[in-house]
Short mmCIF file of C-alpha atoms in Angstrom, two decimals:
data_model
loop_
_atom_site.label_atom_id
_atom_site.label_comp_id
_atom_site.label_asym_id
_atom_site.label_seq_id
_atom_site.Cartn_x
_atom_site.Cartn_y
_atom_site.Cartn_z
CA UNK A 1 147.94 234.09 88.23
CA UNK A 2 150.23 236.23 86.26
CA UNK A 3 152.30 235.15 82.95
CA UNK A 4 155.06 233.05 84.14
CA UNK A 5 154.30 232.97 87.60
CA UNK A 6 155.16 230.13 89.84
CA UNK A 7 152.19 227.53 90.28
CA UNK A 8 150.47 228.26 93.89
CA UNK A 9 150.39 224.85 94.72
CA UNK A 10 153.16 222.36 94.81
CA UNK A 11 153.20 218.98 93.58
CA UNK A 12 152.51 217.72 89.74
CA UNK A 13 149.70 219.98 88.65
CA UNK A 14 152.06 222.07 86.16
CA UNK A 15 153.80 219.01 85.31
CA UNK A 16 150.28 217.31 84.19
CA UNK A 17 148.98 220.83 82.76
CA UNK A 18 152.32 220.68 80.16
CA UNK A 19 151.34 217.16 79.00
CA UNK A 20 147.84 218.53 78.49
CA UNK A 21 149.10 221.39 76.37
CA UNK A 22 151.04 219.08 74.48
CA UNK A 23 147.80 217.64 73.00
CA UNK A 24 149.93 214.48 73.94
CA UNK A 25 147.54 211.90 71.96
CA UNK A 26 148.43 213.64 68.99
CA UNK A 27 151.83 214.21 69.52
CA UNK A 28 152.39 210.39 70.94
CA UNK A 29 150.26 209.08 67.61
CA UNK A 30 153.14 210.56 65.19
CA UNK A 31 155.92 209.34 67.44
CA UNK A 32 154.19 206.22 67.73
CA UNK A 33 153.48 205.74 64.15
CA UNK A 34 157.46 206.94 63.07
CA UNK A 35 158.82 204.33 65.44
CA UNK A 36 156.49 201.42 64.11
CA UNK A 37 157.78 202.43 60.45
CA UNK A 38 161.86 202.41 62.02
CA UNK A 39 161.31 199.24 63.56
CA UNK A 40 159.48 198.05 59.82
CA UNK A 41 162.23 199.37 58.15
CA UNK A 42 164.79 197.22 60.09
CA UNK A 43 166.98 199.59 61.87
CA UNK A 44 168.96 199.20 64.94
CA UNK A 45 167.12 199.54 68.05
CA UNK A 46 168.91 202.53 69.17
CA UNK A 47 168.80 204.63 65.60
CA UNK A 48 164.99 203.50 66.04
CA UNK A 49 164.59 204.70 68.97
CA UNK A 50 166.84 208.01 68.45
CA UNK A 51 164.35 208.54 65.61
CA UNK A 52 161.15 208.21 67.15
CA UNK A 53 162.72 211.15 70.25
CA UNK A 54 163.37 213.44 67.23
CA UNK A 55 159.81 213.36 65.78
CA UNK A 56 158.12 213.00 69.31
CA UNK A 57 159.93 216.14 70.61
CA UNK A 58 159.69 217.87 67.14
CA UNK A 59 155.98 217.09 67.85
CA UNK A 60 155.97 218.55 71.47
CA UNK A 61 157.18 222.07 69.66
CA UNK A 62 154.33 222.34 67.36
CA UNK A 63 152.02 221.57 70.34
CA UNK A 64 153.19 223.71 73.01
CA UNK A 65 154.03 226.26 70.62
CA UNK A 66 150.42 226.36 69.50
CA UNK A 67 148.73 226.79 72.45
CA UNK A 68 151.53 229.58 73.26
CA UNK A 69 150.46 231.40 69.68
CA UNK A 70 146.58 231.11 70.46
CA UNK A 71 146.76 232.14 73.70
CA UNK A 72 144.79 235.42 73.18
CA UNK A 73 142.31 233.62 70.82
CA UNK A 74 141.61 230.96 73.39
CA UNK A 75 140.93 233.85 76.16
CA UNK A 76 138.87 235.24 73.70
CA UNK A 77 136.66 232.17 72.85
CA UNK A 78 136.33 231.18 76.88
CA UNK A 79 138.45 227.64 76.27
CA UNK A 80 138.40 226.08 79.30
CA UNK A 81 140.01 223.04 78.26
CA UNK A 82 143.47 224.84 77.57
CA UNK A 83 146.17 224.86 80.88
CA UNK A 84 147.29 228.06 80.00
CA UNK A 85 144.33 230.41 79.71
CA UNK A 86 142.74 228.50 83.08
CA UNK A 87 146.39 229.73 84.53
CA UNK A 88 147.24 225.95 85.73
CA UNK A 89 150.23 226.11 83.59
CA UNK A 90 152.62 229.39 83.61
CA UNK A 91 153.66 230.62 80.63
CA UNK A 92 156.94 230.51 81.38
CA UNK A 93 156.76 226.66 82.30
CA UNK A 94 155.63 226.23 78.41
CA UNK A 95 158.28 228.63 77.01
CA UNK A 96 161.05 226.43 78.68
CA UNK A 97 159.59 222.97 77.48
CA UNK A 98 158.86 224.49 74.32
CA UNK A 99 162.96 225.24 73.78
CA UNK A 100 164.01 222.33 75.73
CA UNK A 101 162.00 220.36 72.98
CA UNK A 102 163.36 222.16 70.49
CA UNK A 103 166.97 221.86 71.22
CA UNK A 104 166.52 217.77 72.23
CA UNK A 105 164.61 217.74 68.60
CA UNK A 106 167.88 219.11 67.12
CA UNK A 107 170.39 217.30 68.81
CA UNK A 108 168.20 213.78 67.80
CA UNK A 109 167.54 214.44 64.22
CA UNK A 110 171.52 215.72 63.92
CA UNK A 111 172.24 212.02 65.40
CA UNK A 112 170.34 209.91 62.64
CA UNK A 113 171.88 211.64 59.71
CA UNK A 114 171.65 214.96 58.12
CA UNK A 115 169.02 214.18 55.29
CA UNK A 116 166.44 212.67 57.88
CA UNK A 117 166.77 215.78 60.06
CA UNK A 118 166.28 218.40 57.33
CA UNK A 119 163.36 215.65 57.09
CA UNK A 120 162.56 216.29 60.18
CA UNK A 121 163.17 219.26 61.33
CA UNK A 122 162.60 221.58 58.37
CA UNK A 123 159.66 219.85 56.12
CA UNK A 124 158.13 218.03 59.43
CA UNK A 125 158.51 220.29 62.93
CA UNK A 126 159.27 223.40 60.67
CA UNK A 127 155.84 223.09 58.60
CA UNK A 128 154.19 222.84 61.95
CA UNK A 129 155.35 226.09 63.49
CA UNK A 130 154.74 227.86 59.95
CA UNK A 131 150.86 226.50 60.48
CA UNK A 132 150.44 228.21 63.57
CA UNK A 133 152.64 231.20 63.15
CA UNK A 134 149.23 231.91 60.53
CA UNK A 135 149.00 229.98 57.52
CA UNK A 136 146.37 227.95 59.48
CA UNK A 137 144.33 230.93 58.68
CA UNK A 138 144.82 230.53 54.82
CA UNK A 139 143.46 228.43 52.27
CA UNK A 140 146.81 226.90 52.54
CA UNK A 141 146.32 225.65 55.91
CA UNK A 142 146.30 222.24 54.48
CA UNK A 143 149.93 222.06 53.20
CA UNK A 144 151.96 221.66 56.43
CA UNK A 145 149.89 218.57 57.39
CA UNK A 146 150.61 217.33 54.07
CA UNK A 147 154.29 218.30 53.91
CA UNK A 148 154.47 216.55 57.60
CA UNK A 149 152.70 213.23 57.55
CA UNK A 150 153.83 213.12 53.62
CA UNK A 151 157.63 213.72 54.55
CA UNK A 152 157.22 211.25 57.58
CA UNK A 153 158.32 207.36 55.66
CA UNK A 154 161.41 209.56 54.66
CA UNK A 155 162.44 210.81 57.70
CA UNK A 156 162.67 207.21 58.33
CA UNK A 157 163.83 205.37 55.55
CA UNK A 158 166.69 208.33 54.83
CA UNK A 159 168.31 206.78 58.44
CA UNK A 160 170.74 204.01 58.03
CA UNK A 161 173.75 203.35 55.52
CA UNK A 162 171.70 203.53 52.34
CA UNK A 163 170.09 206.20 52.77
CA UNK A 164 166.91 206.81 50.14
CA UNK A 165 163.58 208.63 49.99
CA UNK A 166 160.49 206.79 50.36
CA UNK A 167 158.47 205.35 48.01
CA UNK A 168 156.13 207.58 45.96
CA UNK A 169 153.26 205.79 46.88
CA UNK A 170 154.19 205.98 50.56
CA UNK A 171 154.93 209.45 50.63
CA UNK A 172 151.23 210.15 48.99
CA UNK A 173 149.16 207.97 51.58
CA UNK A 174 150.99 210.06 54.26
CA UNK A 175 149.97 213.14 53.08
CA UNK A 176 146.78 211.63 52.48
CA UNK A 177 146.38 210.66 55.83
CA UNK A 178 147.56 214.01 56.81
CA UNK A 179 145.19 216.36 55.29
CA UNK A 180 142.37 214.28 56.32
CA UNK A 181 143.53 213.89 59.60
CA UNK A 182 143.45 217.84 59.75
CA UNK A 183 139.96 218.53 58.42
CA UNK A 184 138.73 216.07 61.05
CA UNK A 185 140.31 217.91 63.68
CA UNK A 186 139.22 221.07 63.00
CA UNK A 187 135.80 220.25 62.77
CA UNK A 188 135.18 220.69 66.47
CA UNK A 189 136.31 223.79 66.29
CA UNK A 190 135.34 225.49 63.58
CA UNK A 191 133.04 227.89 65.52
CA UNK A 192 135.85 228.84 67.96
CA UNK A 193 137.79 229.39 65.22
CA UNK A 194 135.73 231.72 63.04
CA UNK A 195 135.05 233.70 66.20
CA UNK A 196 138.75 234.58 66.57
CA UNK A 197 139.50 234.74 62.87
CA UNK A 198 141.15 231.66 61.99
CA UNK A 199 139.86 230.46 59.02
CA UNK A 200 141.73 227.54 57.28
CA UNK A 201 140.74 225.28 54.37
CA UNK A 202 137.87 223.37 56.77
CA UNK A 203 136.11 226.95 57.70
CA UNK A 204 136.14 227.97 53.88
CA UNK A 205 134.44 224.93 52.60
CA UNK A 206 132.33 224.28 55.17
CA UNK A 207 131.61 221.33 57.81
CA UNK A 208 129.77 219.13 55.11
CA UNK A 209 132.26 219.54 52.36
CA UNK A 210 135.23 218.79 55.19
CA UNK A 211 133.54 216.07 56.30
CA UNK A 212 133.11 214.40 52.46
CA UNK A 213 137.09 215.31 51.75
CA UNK A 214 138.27 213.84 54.58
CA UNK A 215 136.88 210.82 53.79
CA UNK A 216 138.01 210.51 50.24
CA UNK A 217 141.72 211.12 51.27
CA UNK A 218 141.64 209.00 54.28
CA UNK A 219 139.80 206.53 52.04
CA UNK A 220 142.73 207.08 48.89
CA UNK A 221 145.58 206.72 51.65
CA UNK A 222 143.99 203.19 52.24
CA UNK A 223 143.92 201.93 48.33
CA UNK A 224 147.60 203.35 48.30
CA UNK A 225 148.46 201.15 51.68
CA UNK A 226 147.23 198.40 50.05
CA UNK A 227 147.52 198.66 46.12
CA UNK A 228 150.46 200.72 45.57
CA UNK A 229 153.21 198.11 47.33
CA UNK A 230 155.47 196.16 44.71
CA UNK A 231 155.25 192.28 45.62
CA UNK A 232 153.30 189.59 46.01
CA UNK A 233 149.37 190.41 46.72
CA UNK A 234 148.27 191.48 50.09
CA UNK A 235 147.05 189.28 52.10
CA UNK A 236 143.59 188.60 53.12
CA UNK A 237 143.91 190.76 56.26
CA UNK A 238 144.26 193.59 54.68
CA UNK A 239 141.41 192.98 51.76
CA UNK A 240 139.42 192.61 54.93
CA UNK A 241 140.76 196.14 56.47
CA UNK A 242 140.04 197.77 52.91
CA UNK A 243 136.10 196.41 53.04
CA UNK A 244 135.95 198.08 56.26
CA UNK A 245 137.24 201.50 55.46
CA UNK A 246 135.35 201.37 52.64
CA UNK A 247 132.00 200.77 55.15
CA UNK A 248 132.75 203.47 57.50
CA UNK A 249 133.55 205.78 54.68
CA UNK A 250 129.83 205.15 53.58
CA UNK A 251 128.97 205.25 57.63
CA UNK A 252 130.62 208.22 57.68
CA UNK A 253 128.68 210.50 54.54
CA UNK A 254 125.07 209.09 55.33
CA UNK A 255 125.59 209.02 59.57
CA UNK A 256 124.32 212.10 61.83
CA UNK A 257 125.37 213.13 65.31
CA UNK A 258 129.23 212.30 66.46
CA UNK A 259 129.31 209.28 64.35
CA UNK A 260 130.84 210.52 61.27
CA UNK A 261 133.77 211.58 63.20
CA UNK A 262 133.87 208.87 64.85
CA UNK A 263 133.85 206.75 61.89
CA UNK A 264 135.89 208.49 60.05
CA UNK A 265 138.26 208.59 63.25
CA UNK A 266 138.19 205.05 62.58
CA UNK A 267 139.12 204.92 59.02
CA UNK A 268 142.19 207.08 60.19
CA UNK A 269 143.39 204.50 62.51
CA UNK A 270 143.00 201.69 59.78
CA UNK A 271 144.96 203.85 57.47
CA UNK A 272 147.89 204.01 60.07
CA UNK A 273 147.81 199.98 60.43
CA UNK A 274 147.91 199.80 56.85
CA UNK A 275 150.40 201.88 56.30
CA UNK A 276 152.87 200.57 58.96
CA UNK A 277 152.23 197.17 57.03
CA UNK A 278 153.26 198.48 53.81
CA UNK A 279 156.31 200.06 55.30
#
C-alpha cells in the first residue's frame, strides 16, 4: 500500500489500526489518572471532564506523532506490531488524527483557563513532541517525562477560580513516577532502539542500572504519596500500600525473567492510587 493510500478493505480496520498507534493504554492511563485528580480536586463535572479531553487528546499527539517520526526506524527494525509500517493504517489517516488531536487539544486546554493550558499544552503535550522530534536520543531523554507527569497535578489544580500550582511534593512524585515509568518502557526495546540509533538515558546506562533506577523513583514517588501530605496521618490503607511497594521493589532487584517488569509495573500502578489519594 502506498503512503496515504485509501485502506483496500472497508469497514473498521483503519479505524482500529489508529487506536493501536495511539498506544491507547498509555495515552488512556494519563487521561485517566488527570481526571481522577479533577474529580479529587473538586471541580465541576464539566471543567473535569473538559480537562481530562485536553490531556487525553494532548496525549493522542505525542502517540500518533511518534509512530509518524519512527516510521523509517520501525521499517528498519522489522516492527510488526506498528499499523503503519504493516500498511493497515495510511499515513495520511494518522496525519489527520494527529492535527485533529491537536487542534481539539487546543481548543480544550484554551477552555479551562490559560495557565492550565500553557500547563498543558506547552510543558505536557509540547515536552512530548520535543522527545520524539530527538531528544529521546540524548541523555536528556528523561526530562520530558519528567516535565509531563511532574507538570500534570498543575494542569489540574491551576483550573477553577483560585487558581494555584501544585504542591511541591506533588509535583516531585509525578515526575518521579514519570521517569520511572519511562525507563520501564524502554526496556523492551532497547535492542530495537540501538539498532536504529536511538539511544536515550535507559540505552546509556544499561538494562540493569534502568531497571535499579526505576525502582528507586517509582519507590520515592510512593514515600512522597504518602509522607509528604500536610494533615492528619494516613491511614492504614495506605501504610499497607507502602509495605507492598516496598516488597515488589525488593521483588523487582533480586527477580529474573519478566517479573521485574512486571513488578515494578506494579509498583507504578500503586504509585498512581497513591497519588490520586493524596490529591
Amino acid at each position: 500500500m502506498t503512503a496515504g493510500a485509501a485502506p483496500t478493505r472497508s469497514g473498521p480496520q483503519p479505524v482500529l489500526a489508529l487506536l493501536a498507534a495511539a498506544h491507547g493504554g498509555p495515552a488512556l492511563a494519563v487521561g485517566v489518572i488527570a481526571g481522577l485528580l479533577a474529580l479529587r480536586s473538586d471541580l465541576r463535572p464539566l471543567d473535569a471532564a473538559v480537562l481530562t479531553g485536553a490531556v487525553l487528546t494532548g496525549q493522542l499527539t505525542i502517540d500518533w506523532g511518534n509512530d509518524l517520526r519512527d516510521l523509517s526506524r520501525d521499517r528498519a527494525v522489522g516492527r510488526t506490531d506498528r499499523p503503519l509500517v504493516t500498511g493497515a493504517l495510511p499515513i495520511a489517516w494518522a496525519v489527520r488524527a494527529l492535527v485533529a488531536a491537536g487542534l481539539a487539544c487546543l481548543v480544550l486546554s484554551a477552555l479551562v483557563g490559560r495557565r492550565s493550558a500553557l500547563g498543558n499544552v506547552v510543558l505536557g503535550a509540547g515536552a512530548g513532541h520535543v522527545c520524539n522530534l530527538g531528544l529521546k536520543a540524548t541523555w536528556w531523554s528523561w526530562v520530558p517525562y519528567a516535565s509531563a507527569f511532574g507538570t500534570l497535578p498543575s494542569v489540574v489544580t491551576l483550573v477553577g477560580p483560585a487558581p494555584a500550582w501544585a504542591p511541591l511534593w506533588m509535583t516531585g512524585a509525578g515526575a518521579a513516577l514519570g521517569v520511572g515509568a519511562h525507563l520501564l518502557n524502554t526496556l523492551p526495546d532497547l535492542a530495537d532502539d540501538e539498532r536504529t540509533g536511538v539511544r536515550g538515558l535507559p540505552h546509556r546506562i544499561g538494562e540493569r542500572p534502568s531497571r535499579i533506577l526505576a525502582v528507586v523513583l517509582l519507590s520515592a514517588a510512593s514515600l512522597l504519596a504518602v509522607l509528604a501530605p500536610a494533615g492528619p496521618p494516613p491511614p492504614a490503607w495506605e501504610w499497607t500500600a507502602l509495605v507492598l511497594v516496598m516488597v515488589l521493589a525488593v521483588l523487582t532487584l533480586v527477580a529474573r525473567g519478566c517479573v521485574p517488569f512486571r513488578t515494578a509495573l506494579a509498583i507504578a500502578l500503586l504509585d498512581v492510587v497513591l497519588l490520586v489519594a493524596a490529591g
